[in-house]
Amino acid sequence: MTFKLSSSGILACVVGLFVLLLLGTLVYSIKFTNNKYHEYKLGMIMNSPYESSAKITDKYAMGGGFEIEYQFRGKSYGEVMKVKKEVYNQYKTGESIPITLSRINPSLVSLTSEFNAFKKANP
């Protein structure tokens, strides 16, 4: 029994390989953009940091994140943030968590521990 590839079979393999490479490039670029945004956000917070605390209103097990609510200058804000597994396991819904936010743009918020680690790495 021999296996013969026709021209349409070869073309299908080439197109499939091209689609896989395209998807790989797309995933890489999205991950790279997300990392750059995270660095940009922490850099903006570093320009005018304000330390506060936020209440955890919900936990998301699928992505390992929190939904938090906090107040700044009398206005309420809500954010969803992804956190490391250790932090996720450390806090429960309803507890307060220390955050650092930007005075210029209060919707730019980070965990204080994450912000301090970034500040040490980028003096």
XYZ file of N, CA and C in Angstrom, residues 9-21:
39
model
N -3.427 17.884 -2.053
C -3.001 17.468 -0.720
C -1.800 18.251 -0.241
N -0.844 18.476 -1.131
C 0.340 19.277 -0.796
C -0.070 20.708 -0.489
N -0.972 21.256 -1.307
C -1.453 22.622 -1.095
C -2.161 22.737 0.257
N -2.960 21.736 0.615
C -3.659 21.750 1.902
C -2.661 21.721 3.059
N -1.592 20.944 2.927
C -0.551 20.901 3.967
C 0.156 22.243 4.102
N 0.465 22.873 2.978
C 1.139 24.174 2.998
C 0.235 25.227 3.625
N -1.040 25.232 3.240
C -1.988 26.200 3.807
C -2.156 25.950 5.308
N -2.243 24.695 5.721
C -2.356 24.371 7.141
C -1.154 24.838 7.930
N 0.034 24.626 7.387
C 1.257 25.087 8.041
C 1.277 26.610 8.147
N 0.850 27.284 7.090
C 0.800 28.746 7.093
C -0.166 29.253 8.166
N -1.330 28.622 8.279
C -2.318 29.028 9.286
C -1.758 28.818 10.696
N -1.078 27.704 10.928
C -0.471 27.468 12.245
C 0.587 28.510 12.577
N 1.422 28.856 11.612
C 2.429 29.898 11.838
C 1.774 31.247 12.112
